[in-house]
Amino acid sequence: MRTVITGGAGFIGSHLCDYLIEKGHEVICIDNLLTGKAENIVHLIGNSQFRFIKHNVSDYMYVDGHVDNVLHFASPASPLDYLEFPIQTLKVGSLGTLNSLGLAKAKKARFLLASTSEVYGDPQVHPQREDYWGHVNPIGPRGVYDEAKRFAEAMTMAYHRYHQVDTRIVRIFNTYGPRMRMKDGRALPNFMHQALKGEHITVFGNGSQTRSFCYVSDLVDGIYRLLVSHEHDPVNIGNPEEITVLQLAKEILAITESKSKIIFHPLPVDDPRIRQPDISKAKKVLCWEPKVSRNDGLHKTLTYFKDALQGLNDNPGDKENKENCVSIH
Ligand code: UDP
C-alpha cells in the first residue's frame, strides 16, 4: 500500500503516519508546517517506508508513481489557529480538498477526508448523529473552519457520485494525546500547560459548556477501520463520554497535583454549548468504540507534556529538527 497523508506532520496526521508504517504502508507525508511540526515526524526520517514533502496542498500537488490511498488531514484545526489563519483555513478546506481529490482520481486511489464535529456547529440535536445537518454561523469567526469542512464534505461526495472516486468521510470529535501543541489554544493542552507551569487555568464562560474527549490511539484505530470499510457516508469518530469544561479543568488540576487557580474568561463567539458524538453508526458499521479511559489518556498525555516541557527547557531543538526534516525530501 502506498498512502499519501496531507497534514502528516500534524497532531493526528503524524499518529496516522506511524500507524500505517507499522501496518507496512509506504507513507508520503505532505505538509507545509504551518501548524504541523517537523518534530512530530523527525523519528521517521531515514525510514525507507517514509517520505516527507514540504508543500502547501492548496497548490497543485504532484506525486510520482502509483498511490493506493489519499488521506486529507491538512488544515489548521484549533480555534486559535483558524482565527490566526482564516484564509489559509478556507483555502486548504476548499482548494486543498480539490487537489487531494484530484490526486485520488488521477491515481484511482481511495480518498479519506478528515472532517469534523464542527460541521454540526452549535448543535440543536444532542448527541450529534450523522444525519443531523448542523447549526453553523457561516459569517462568524469559526465559519472559516466550519464552512470549509462542510464544503469539503460536499466536494468529496460530488467526486464520489460524479467521478466514482472511492471516498470516505470521518467526522472527528475533540481528540487529545501526545504531540498536541501545548499552546494551541485548545482547552485540554492549555489547561495542562497552565497547571504544570503553576499559571491560572483559564476557563471560558462559566465552564458549563460540554465536550467529549477521545484519546488519539482510539481515533486512529477508528479512522483505519473506516478506510478499509466500504462506507461512503460520514461516520462520527469520538468518545461519547461528555464532561463540562469546568470538570475537565478540575480533573487536570487533580492529576497534575497543581495548585493553579481556576479563573473565568469571556466565552468566545459561537462557542458550541454542547458536544457529544452519537457513535451508533461506528459501532455498527466499523465494530469500533473507544477503549482508552479519560483517566488513562490524561495520564499518558501528561507524561508527554512533562517531557516536552523538559525538552523545551533543555534545548530549543524544534528549529533544528525542522531544518533537518525539510532538507530530506
Ligand atoms: N476553553 C476554555 N479555556 C481555554 C481554551 C478553551 O475554557 O483556555 C473552552 C472553549 O471555549 C470551549 C472548550 O473549552 O468551550 C473546548 O475548546 P477547544 O478549543 O478545546 O475546542 P473546540 O471544541 O471548541 O473546538
mmCIF file of C-alpha atoms and ligand atoms in Angstrom:
data_model
loop_
_atom_site.group_PDB
_atom_site.id
_atom_site.type_symbol
_atom_site.label_atom_id
_atom_site.label_comp_id
_atom_site.label_asym_id
_atom_site.label_seq_id
_atom_site.Cartn_x
_atom_site.Cartn_y
_atom_site.Cartn_z
ATOM 1 C CA MET A 1 0.000 0.000 0.000
ATOM 2 C CA ARG A 2 1.278 3.464 -0.897
ATOM 3 C CA THR A 3 -0.513 6.175 1.084
ATOM 4 C CA VAL A 4 -0.385 9.958 0.835
ATOM 5 C CA ILE A 5 -1.210 11.815 4.061
ATOM 6 C CA THR A 6 -1.715 15.557 3.729
ATOM 7 C CA GLY A 7 -1.128 17.262 7.062
ATOM 8 C CA GLY A 8 1.006 14.281 8.045
ATOM 9 C CA ALA A 9 3.186 16.391 10.346
ATOM 10 C CA GLY A 10 0.198 17.485 12.413
ATOM 11 C CA PHE A 11 -1.029 16.021 15.679
ATOM 12 C CA ILE A 12 -3.407 13.423 14.199
ATOM 13 C CA GLY A 13 -1.635 13.127 10.825
ATOM 14 C CA SER A 14 1.654 12.120 12.432
ATOM 15 C CA HIS A 15 -0.025 9.387 14.501
ATOM 16 C CA LEU A 16 -1.579 8.107 11.264
ATOM 17 C CA CYS A 17 1.864 8.067 9.600
ATOM 18 C CA ASP A 18 3.184 5.896 12.472
ATOM 19 C CA TYR A 19 0.160 3.604 12.426
ATOM 20 C CA LEU A 20 0.251 2.977 8.669
ATOM 21 C CA ILE A 21 4.021 2.466 8.592
ATOM 22 C CA GLU A 22 3.535 -0.136 11.310
ATOM 23 C CA LYS A 23 0.923 -1.792 9.060
ATOM 24 C CA GLY A 24 3.514 -1.953 6.253
ATOM 25 C CA HIS A 25 2.359 1.028 4.160
ATOM 26 C CA GLU A 26 4.740 3.277 2.314
ATOM 27 C CA VAL A 27 3.745 6.755 3.534
ATOM 28 C CA ILE A 28 4.196 10.030 1.677
ATOM 29 C CA CYS A 29 3.618 12.857 4.119
ATOM 30 C CA ILE A 30 2.826 16.253 2.599
ATOM 31 C CA ASP A 31 2.746 19.241 4.932
ATOM 32 C CA ASN A 32 3.693 22.913 4.736
ATOM 33 C CA LEU A 33 4.399 23.001 8.505
ATOM 34 C CA LEU A 34 2.066 25.963 9.009
ATOM 35 C CA THR A 35 0.644 24.381 12.155
ATOM 36 C CA GLY A 36 2.256 20.928 11.840
ATOM 37 C CA LYS A 37 5.653 20.325 13.415
ATOM 38 C CA ALA A 38 8.750 18.663 11.984
ATOM 39 C CA GLU A 39 9.430 17.158 15.400
ATOM 40 C CA ASN A 40 6.249 15.050 15.068
ATOM 41 C CA ILE A 41 7.779 13.124 12.167
ATOM 42 C CA VAL A 42 11.505 13.546 12.693
ATOM 43 C CA HIS A 43 11.735 9.992 14.088
ATOM 44 C CA LEU A 44 10.547 8.701 10.683
ATOM 45 C CA ILE A 45 13.222 10.448 8.639
ATOM 46 C CA GLY A 46 15.554 7.780 7.273
ATOM 47 C CA ASN A 47 12.836 5.097 7.352
ATOM 48 C CA SER A 48 12.623 3.661 3.821
ATOM 49 C CA GLN A 49 8.817 3.467 4.125
ATOM 50 C CA PHE A 50 8.564 7.225 4.730
ATOM 51 C CA ARG A 51 8.961 10.309 2.593
ATOM 52 C CA PHE A 52 8.306 13.910 3.550
ATOM 53 C CA ILE A 53 7.394 16.601 1.043
ATOM 54 C CA LYS A 54 7.147 20.158 2.299
ATOM 55 C CA HIS A 55 4.330 21.591 0.246
ATOM 56 C CA ASN A 56 1.128 23.578 0.607
ATOM 57 C CA VAL A 57 -1.653 21.291 -0.648
ATOM 58 C CA SER A 58 -3.778 24.323 -1.554
ATOM 59 C CA ASP A 59 -1.402 24.491 -4.549
ATOM 60 C CA TYR A 60 -1.260 21.783 -7.227
ATOM 61 C CA MET A 61 0.211 18.573 -5.861
ATOM 62 C CA TYR A 62 2.445 16.235 -7.837
ATOM 63 C CA VAL A 63 3.223 12.736 -6.590
ATOM 64 C CA ASP A 64 5.080 10.251 -8.781
ATOM 65 C CA GLY A 65 4.246 6.555 -9.077
ATOM 66 C CA HIS A 66 1.110 4.743 -8.028
ATOM 67 C CA VAL A 67 -0.903 5.705 -4.950
ATOM 68 C CA ASP A 68 -3.450 3.490 -3.169
ATOM 69 C CA ASN A 69 -4.841 5.927 -0.583
ATOM 70 C CA VAL A 70 -5.038 9.695 -0.152
ATOM 71 C CA LEU A 71 -5.832 10.819 3.401
ATOM 72 C CA HIS A 72 -6.592 14.533 3.550
ATOM 73 C CA PHE A 73 -5.743 15.817 7.036
ATOM 74 C CA ALA A 74 -4.144 19.159 6.210
ATOM 75 C CA SER A 75 -5.820 22.102 7.964
ATOM 76 C CA PRO A 76 -5.347 24.439 10.870
ATOM 77 C CA ALA A 77 -7.630 22.757 13.412
ATOM 78 C CA SER A 78 -7.694 24.617 16.708
ATOM 79 C CA PRO A 79 -9.881 27.691 17.185
ATOM 80 C CA LEU A 80 -6.783 29.813 17.796
ATOM 81 C CA ASP A 81 -5.168 28.547 14.576
ATOM 82 C CA TYR A 82 -8.073 29.183 12.303
ATOM 83 C CA LEU A 83 -8.590 32.630 13.805
ATOM 84 C CA GLU A 84 -4.934 33.373 13.055
ATOM 85 C CA PHE A 85 -5.001 31.789 9.578
ATOM 86 C CA PRO A 86 -8.578 32.283 8.320
ATOM 87 C CA ILE A 87 -7.789 32.468 4.601
ATOM 88 C CA GLN A 88 -5.355 29.516 4.711
ATOM 89 C CA THR A 89 -8.052 27.515 6.541
ATOM 90 C CA LEU A 90 -10.632 28.294 3.860
ATOM 91 C CA LYS A 91 -8.135 27.525 1.093
ATOM 92 C CA VAL A 92 -6.966 24.177 2.445
ATOM 93 C CA GLY A 93 -10.567 23.062 3.093
ATOM 94 C CA SER A 94 -11.618 24.037 -0.445
ATOM 95 C CA LEU A 95 -8.620 24.111 -2.830
ATOM 96 C CA GLY A 96 -6.644 21.615 -0.726
ATOM 97 C CA THR A 97 -9.570 19.187 -0.789
ATOM 98 C CA LEU A 98 -9.998 19.724 -4.535
ATOM 99 C CA ASN A 99 -6.301 18.991 -5.156
ATOM 100 C CA SER A 100 -6.343 15.940 -2.872
ATOM 101 C CA LEU A 101 -9.450 14.578 -4.577
ATOM 102 C CA GLY A 102 -7.872 15.283 -7.971
ATOM 103 C CA LEU A 103 -4.808 13.288 -6.932
ATOM 104 C CA ALA A 104 -7.004 10.388 -5.759
ATOM 105 C CA LYS A 105 -8.963 10.469 -9.029
ATOM 106 C CA ALA A 106 -5.814 10.545 -11.186
ATOM 107 C CA LYS A 107 -4.240 7.676 -9.230
ATOM 108 C CA LYS A 108 -7.504 5.691 -8.885
ATOM 109 C CA ALA A 109 -6.839 5.759 -5.150
ATOM 110 C CA ARG A 110 -9.144 5.607 -2.160
ATOM 111 C CA PHE A 111 -9.738 9.017 -0.579
ATOM 112 C CA LEU A 112 -10.472 9.790 3.070
ATOM 113 C CA LEU A 113 -11.474 13.266 4.261
ATOM 114 C CA ALA A 114 -10.774 14.378 7.815
ATOM 115 C CA SER A 115 -13.968 16.254 8.596
ATOM 116 C CA THR A 116 -15.058 17.468 11.997
ATOM 117 C CA SER A 117 -17.801 17.757 14.573
ATOM 118 C CA GLU A 118 -17.632 21.483 13.745
ATOM 119 C CA VAL A 119 -19.914 20.735 10.770
ATOM 120 C CA TYR A 120 -22.673 20.449 13.422
ATOM 121 C CA GLY A 121 -21.847 23.967 14.711
ATOM 122 C CA ASP A 122 -23.634 24.884 17.960
ATOM 123 C CA PRO A 123 -25.883 21.829 17.775
ATOM 124 C CA GLN A 124 -29.604 21.773 18.456
ATOM 125 C CA VAL A 125 -29.664 17.971 18.421
ATOM 126 C CA HIS A 126 -27.890 16.082 21.173
ATOM 127 C CA PRO A 127 -25.947 13.819 20.933
ATOM 128 C CA GLN A 128 -24.990 14.516 17.323
ATOM 129 C CA ARG A 129 -25.874 11.845 14.774
ATOM 130 C CA GLU A 130 -24.500 11.812 11.239
ATOM 131 C CA ASP A 131 -27.919 12.632 9.753
ATOM 132 C CA TYR A 132 -28.094 15.963 11.645
ATOM 133 C CA TRP A 133 -27.372 18.843 9.222
ATOM 134 C CA GLY A 134 -25.975 21.180 11.821
ATOM 135 C CA HIS A 135 -26.364 24.762 13.047
ATOM 136 C CA VAL A 136 -23.419 26.811 11.801
ATOM 137 C CA ASN A 137 -22.925 30.579 11.619
ATOM 138 C CA PRO A 138 -21.265 30.999 8.201
ATOM 139 C CA ILE A 139 -20.038 34.538 8.865
ATOM 140 C CA GLY A 140 -18.770 34.173 12.449
ATOM 141 C CA PRO A 141 -15.083 33.713 13.294
ATOM 142 C CA ARG A 142 -15.430 29.898 13.352
ATOM 143 C CA GLY A 143 -17.203 29.951 9.970
ATOM 144 C CA VAL A 144 -13.868 29.753 8.115
ATOM 145 C CA TYR A 145 -13.252 26.271 9.500
ATOM 146 C CA ASP A 146 -16.825 25.003 9.780
ATOM 147 C CA GLU A 147 -17.864 26.062 6.293
ATOM 148 C CA ALA A 148 -14.582 24.927 4.707
ATOM 149 C CA LYS A 149 -15.162 21.457 6.132
ATOM 150 C CA ARG A 150 -18.817 21.454 5.051
ATOM 151 C CA PHE A 151 -17.684 22.435 1.545
ATOM 152 C CA ALA A 152 -15.003 19.705 1.696
ATOM 153 C CA GLU A 153 -17.673 17.111 2.515
ATOM 154 C CA ALA A 154 -19.849 18.343 -0.391
ATOM 155 C CA MET A 155 -16.879 18.180 -2.767
ATOM 156 C CA THR A 156 -15.963 14.689 -1.566
ATOM 157 C CA MET A 157 -19.492 13.413 -2.170
ATOM 158 C CA ALA A 158 -19.524 15.075 -5.614
ATOM 159 C CA TYR A 159 -16.282 13.308 -6.610
ATOM 160 C CA HIS A 160 -17.756 10.077 -5.322
ATOM 161 C CA ARG A 161 -21.026 10.474 -7.214
ATOM 162 C CA TYR A 162 -19.749 12.008 -10.459
ATOM 163 C CA HIS A 163 -16.227 10.615 -10.766
ATOM 164 C CA GLN A 164 -16.754 7.358 -8.836
ATOM 165 C CA VAL A 165 -13.843 8.138 -6.514
ATOM 166 C CA ASP A 166 -13.852 5.635 -3.657
ATOM 167 C CA THR A 167 -14.316 8.120 -0.800
ATOM 168 C CA ARG A 168 -14.694 8.100 2.996
ATOM 169 C CA ILE A 169 -15.551 10.951 5.396
ATOM 170 C CA VAL A 170 -14.668 10.833 9.089
ATOM 171 C CA ARG A 171 -16.187 13.438 11.418
ATOM 172 C CA ILE A 172 -13.610 13.805 14.155
ATOM 173 C CA PHE A 173 -14.702 14.979 17.607
ATOM 174 C CA ASN A 174 -12.364 16.508 20.213
ATOM 175 C CA THR A 175 -9.209 14.403 20.318
ATOM 176 C CA TYR A 176 -6.200 14.618 22.614
ATOM 177 C CA GLY A 177 -2.911 12.911 23.320
ATOM 178 C CA PRO A 178 0.841 13.205 22.813
ATOM 179 C CA ARG A 179 2.022 15.647 20.118
ATOM 180 C CA MET A 180 -0.730 18.171 20.760
ATOM 181 C CA ARG A 181 0.880 21.560 20.809
ATOM 182 C CA MET A 182 0.915 22.880 24.353
ATOM 183 C CA LYS A 183 -0.153 26.365 23.421
ATOM 184 C CA ASP A 184 -2.543 25.818 20.527
ATOM 185 C CA GLY A 185 -5.401 27.467 22.394
ATOM 186 C CA ARG A 186 -7.412 24.295 22.927
ATOM 187 C CA ALA A 187 -8.808 23.666 26.376
ATOM 188 C CA LEU A 188 -7.024 20.408 27.184
ATOM 189 C CA PRO A 189 -3.421 21.335 26.303
ATOM 190 C CA ASN A 190 -3.959 24.855 27.628
ATOM 191 C CA PHE A 191 -5.143 23.572 30.991
ATOM 192 C CA MET A 192 -2.332 21.031 31.220
ATOM 193 C CA HIS A 193 0.306 23.571 30.324
ATOM 194 C CA GLN A 194 -1.132 26.122 32.753
ATOM 195 C CA ALA A 195 -1.362 23.529 35.552
ATOM 196 C CA LEU A 196 2.225 22.358 35.011
ATOM 197 C CA LYS A 197 3.530 25.914 34.946
ATOM 198 C CA GLY A 198 1.516 26.928 38.021
ATOM 199 C CA GLU A 199 -0.361 29.552 35.979
ATOM 200 C CA HIS A 200 -4.077 30.360 36.248
ATOM 201 C CA ILE A 201 -6.384 27.871 34.493
ATOM 202 C CA THR A 202 -8.424 29.927 32.028
ATOM 203 C CA VAL A 203 -11.958 28.558 31.800
ATOM 204 C CA PHE A 204 -14.050 30.374 29.187
ATOM 205 C CA GLY A 205 -17.627 31.306 30.115
ATOM 206 C CA ASN A 206 -18.776 29.609 33.305
ATOM 207 C CA GLY A 207 -17.357 26.270 32.148
ATOM 208 C CA SER A 208 -20.762 24.618 31.787
ATOM 209 C CA GLN A 209 -20.260 24.012 28.048
ATOM 210 C CA THR A 210 -19.578 20.341 27.325
ATOM 211 C CA ARG A 211 -17.144 18.395 25.174
ATOM 212 C CA SER A 212 -16.336 14.682 24.773
ATOM 213 C CA PHE A 213 -12.633 13.832 24.549
ATOM 214 C CA CYS A 214 -11.244 10.887 22.565
ATOM 215 C CA TYR A 215 -7.706 9.582 23.042
ATOM 216 C CA VAL A 216 -5.708 9.709 19.812
ATOM 217 C CA SER A 217 -4.975 5.950 19.526
ATOM 218 C CA ASP A 218 -8.721 5.226 19.620
ATOM 219 C CA LEU A 219 -9.312 7.814 16.922
ATOM 220 C CA VAL A 220 -6.595 6.407 14.649
ATOM 221 C CA ASP A 221 -7.996 2.893 15.057
ATOM 222 C CA GLY A 222 -11.445 4.187 14.042
ATOM 223 C CA ILE A 223 -10.032 6.023 11.024
ATOM 224 C CA TYR A 224 -8.222 2.906 9.825
ATOM 225 C CA ARG A 225 -11.368 0.811 10.177
ATOM 226 C CA LEU A 226 -13.262 3.390 8.140
ATOM 227 C CA LEU A 227 -10.552 3.446 5.470
ATOM 228 C CA VAL A 228 -10.791 -0.320 4.924
ATOM 229 C CA SER A 229 -14.603 -0.342 5.126
ATOM 230 C CA HIS A 230 -16.994 0.338 2.260
ATOM 231 C CA GLU A 231 -18.812 3.221 3.978
ATOM 232 C CA HIS A 232 -19.053 6.352 1.828
ATOM 233 C CA ASP A 233 -21.310 8.477 4.031
ATOM 234 C CA PRO A 234 -19.826 10.384 7.004
ATOM 235 C CA VAL A 235 -19.051 8.492 10.213
ATOM 236 C CA ASN A 236 -18.581 10.121 13.642
ATOM 237 C CA ILE A 237 -15.467 9.011 15.494
ATOM 238 C CA GLY A 238 -15.178 10.282 19.048
ATOM 239 C CA ASN A 239 -15.564 9.305 22.652
ATOM 240 C CA PRO A 240 -19.163 9.781 23.830
ATOM 241 C CA GLU A 241 -18.159 10.405 27.470
ATOM 242 C CA GLU A 242 -19.305 14.001 27.872
ATOM 243 C CA ILE A 243 -17.986 16.390 30.532
ATOM 244 C CA THR A 244 -18.161 20.096 31.227
ATOM 245 C CA VAL A 245 -15.100 22.215 30.571
ATOM 246 C CA LEU A 246 -15.011 23.103 34.279
ATOM 247 C CA GLN A 247 -14.931 19.396 35.167
ATOM 248 C CA LEU A 248 -12.052 18.912 32.717
ATOM 249 C CA ALA A 249 -10.144 21.755 34.390
ATOM 250 C CA LYS A 250 -10.663 20.137 37.805
ATOM 251 C CA GLU A 251 -9.561 16.696 36.572
ATOM 252 C CA ILE A 252 -6.389 18.194 35.120
ATOM 253 C CA LEU A 253 -5.682 20.056 38.352
ATOM 254 C CA ALA A 254 -6.073 16.761 40.222
ATOM 255 C CA ILE A 255 -3.811 14.626 38.019
ATOM 256 C CA THR A 256 -1.099 17.287 37.803
ATOM 257 C CA GLU A 257 -1.367 17.920 41.568
ATOM 258 C CA SER A 258 -1.191 21.581 40.661
ATOM 259 C CA LYS A 259 -2.045 24.478 42.932
ATOM 260 C CA SER A 260 -3.123 26.647 39.994
ATOM 261 C CA LYS A 261 -6.305 28.654 40.437
ATOM 262 C CA ILE A 262 -9.242 28.463 38.021
ATOM 263 C CA ILE A 263 -10.187 31.857 36.585
ATOM 264 C CA PHE A 264 -13.049 32.666 34.207
ATOM 265 C CA HIS A 265 -12.703 34.476 30.881
ATOM 266 C CA PRO A 266 -15.474 35.540 28.463
ATOM 267 C CA LEU A 267 -16.857 32.791 26.231
ATOM 268 C CA PRO A 268 -15.602 33.106 22.619
ATOM 269 C CA VAL A 269 -18.121 33.954 19.870
ATOM 270 C CA ASP A 270 -20.198 30.977 18.617
ATOM 271 C CA ASP A 271 -18.546 28.577 21.081
ATOM 272 C CA PRO A 272 -20.707 25.403 20.930
ATOM 273 C CA ARG A 273 -22.575 24.913 24.251
ATOM 274 C CA ILE A 274 -22.695 21.129 23.996
ATOM 275 C CA ARG A 275 -20.950 18.404 22.009
ATOM 276 C CA GLN A 276 -21.191 14.642 22.165
ATOM 277 C CA PRO A 277 -20.896 12.148 19.331
ATOM 278 C CA ASP A 278 -23.543 9.527 18.725
ATOM 279 C CA ILE A 279 -21.291 6.622 17.713
ATOM 280 C CA SER A 280 -24.009 4.028 16.971
ATOM 281 C CA LYS A 281 -23.006 4.039 13.304
ATOM 282 C CA ALA A 282 -19.282 3.485 14.006
ATOM 283 C CA LYS A 283 -20.193 0.662 16.382
ATOM 284 C CA LYS A 284 -22.426 -0.988 13.813
ATOM 285 C CA VAL A 285 -20.514 -0.414 10.584
ATOM 286 C CA LEU A 286 -16.904 -0.447 11.847
ATOM 287 C CA CYS A 287 -17.275 -2.535 15.040
ATOM 288 C CA TRP A 288 -15.456 0.368 16.673
ATOM 289 C CA GLU A 289 -15.708 2.021 20.034
ATOM 290 C CA PRO A 290 -13.127 3.840 22.155
ATOM 291 C CA LYS A 291 -11.118 1.778 24.633
ATOM 292 C CA VAL A 292 -8.895 4.285 26.463
ATOM 293 C CA SER A 293 -10.452 5.792 29.603
ATOM 294 C CA ARG A 294 -10.066 9.520 30.187
ATOM 295 C CA ASN A 295 -8.008 8.836 33.278
ATOM 296 C CA ASP A 296 -5.500 6.698 31.317
ATOM 297 C CA GLY A 297 -5.468 9.069 28.364
ATOM 298 C CA LEU A 298 -4.880 12.128 30.538
ATOM 299 C CA HIS A 299 -2.003 10.426 32.319
ATOM 300 C CA LYS A 300 -0.338 9.420 29.026
ATOM 301 C CA THR A 301 -0.754 12.967 27.743
ATOM 302 C CA LEU A 302 0.628 14.383 30.963
ATOM 303 C CA THR A 303 3.784 12.291 30.605
ATOM 304 C CA TYR A 304 4.273 13.676 27.109
ATOM 305 C CA PHE A 305 3.697 17.257 28.231
ATOM 306 C CA LYS A 306 6.107 16.930 31.128
ATOM 307 C CA ASP A 307 8.783 15.554 28.776
ATOM 308 C CA ALA A 308 8.069 18.259 26.225
ATOM 309 C CA LEU A 309 8.400 20.988 28.827
ATOM 310 C CA GLN A 310 11.654 19.443 29.945
ATOM 311 C CA GLY A 311 12.848 19.193 26.342
ATOM 312 C CA LEU A 312 11.939 22.775 25.616
ATOM 313 C CA ASN A 313 13.848 23.891 28.663
ATOM 314 C CA ASP A 314 16.916 21.821 27.831
ATOM 315 C CA ASN A 315 17.219 22.525 24.157
ATOM 316 C CA PRO A 316 15.221 24.543 21.639
ATOM 317 C CA GLY A 317 15.567 21.597 19.200
ATOM 318 C CA ASP A 318 12.377 22.322 17.320
ATOM 319 C CA LYS A 319 14.019 24.678 14.838
ATOM 320 C CA GLU A 320 16.956 22.343 14.286
ATOM 321 C CA ASN A 321 14.671 19.340 13.663
ATOM 322 C CA LYS A 322 12.627 21.389 11.257
ATOM 323 C CA GLU A 323 15.693 22.218 9.200
ATOM 324 C CA ASN A 324 16.883 18.579 9.090
ATOM 325 C CA CYS A 325 13.479 17.410 8.119
ATOM 326 C CA VAL A 326 12.910 19.930 5.387
ATOM 327 C CA SER A 327 16.215 19.184 3.739
ATOM 328 C CA ILE A 328 15.373 15.468 3.299
ATOM 329 C CA HIS A 329 12.682 15.235 0.599
HETATM 330 N N1 UDP B 1 -11.755 26.687 26.544
HETATM 331 C C1 UDP B 1 -11.538 27.162 27.819
HETATM 332 N N2 UDP B 1 -10.294 27.608 28.158
HETATM 333 C C2 UDP B 1 -9.249 27.591 27.293
HETATM 334 C C3 UDP B 1 -9.456 27.085 25.997
HETATM 335 C C4 UDP B 1 -10.734 26.649 25.650
HETATM 336 O O1 UDP B 1 -12.459 27.181 28.650
HETATM 337 O O2 UDP B 1 -8.141 28.010 27.701
HETATM 338 C C5 UDP B 1 -13.107 26.217 26.198
HETATM 339 C C6 UDP B 1 -13.629 26.648 24.837
HETATM 340 O O3 UDP B 1 -14.254 27.920 24.935
HETATM 341 C C7 UDP B 1 -14.617 25.549 24.521
HETATM 342 C C8 UDP B 1 -13.980 24.313 25.165
HETATM 343 O O4 UDP B 1 -13.054 24.806 26.129
HETATM 344 O O5 UDP B 1 -15.847 25.784 25.138
HETATM 345 C C9 UDP B 1 -13.242 23.420 24.192
HETATM 346 O O6 UDP B 1 -12.424 24.238 23.448
HETATM 347 P P1 UDP B 1 -11.324 23.716 22.429
HETATM 348 O O7 UDP B 1 -10.614 24.925 21.931
HETATM 349 O O8 UDP B 1 -10.540 22.672 23.083
HETATM 350 O O9 UDP B 1 -12.081 23.027 21.240
HETATM 351 P P2 UDP B 1 -13.479 23.238 20.493
HETATM 352 O O10 UDP B 1 -14.224 22.033 20.912
HETATM 353 O O11 UDP B 1 -14.174 24.488 20.942
HETATM 354 O O12 UDP B 1 -13.115 23.262 19.067
#
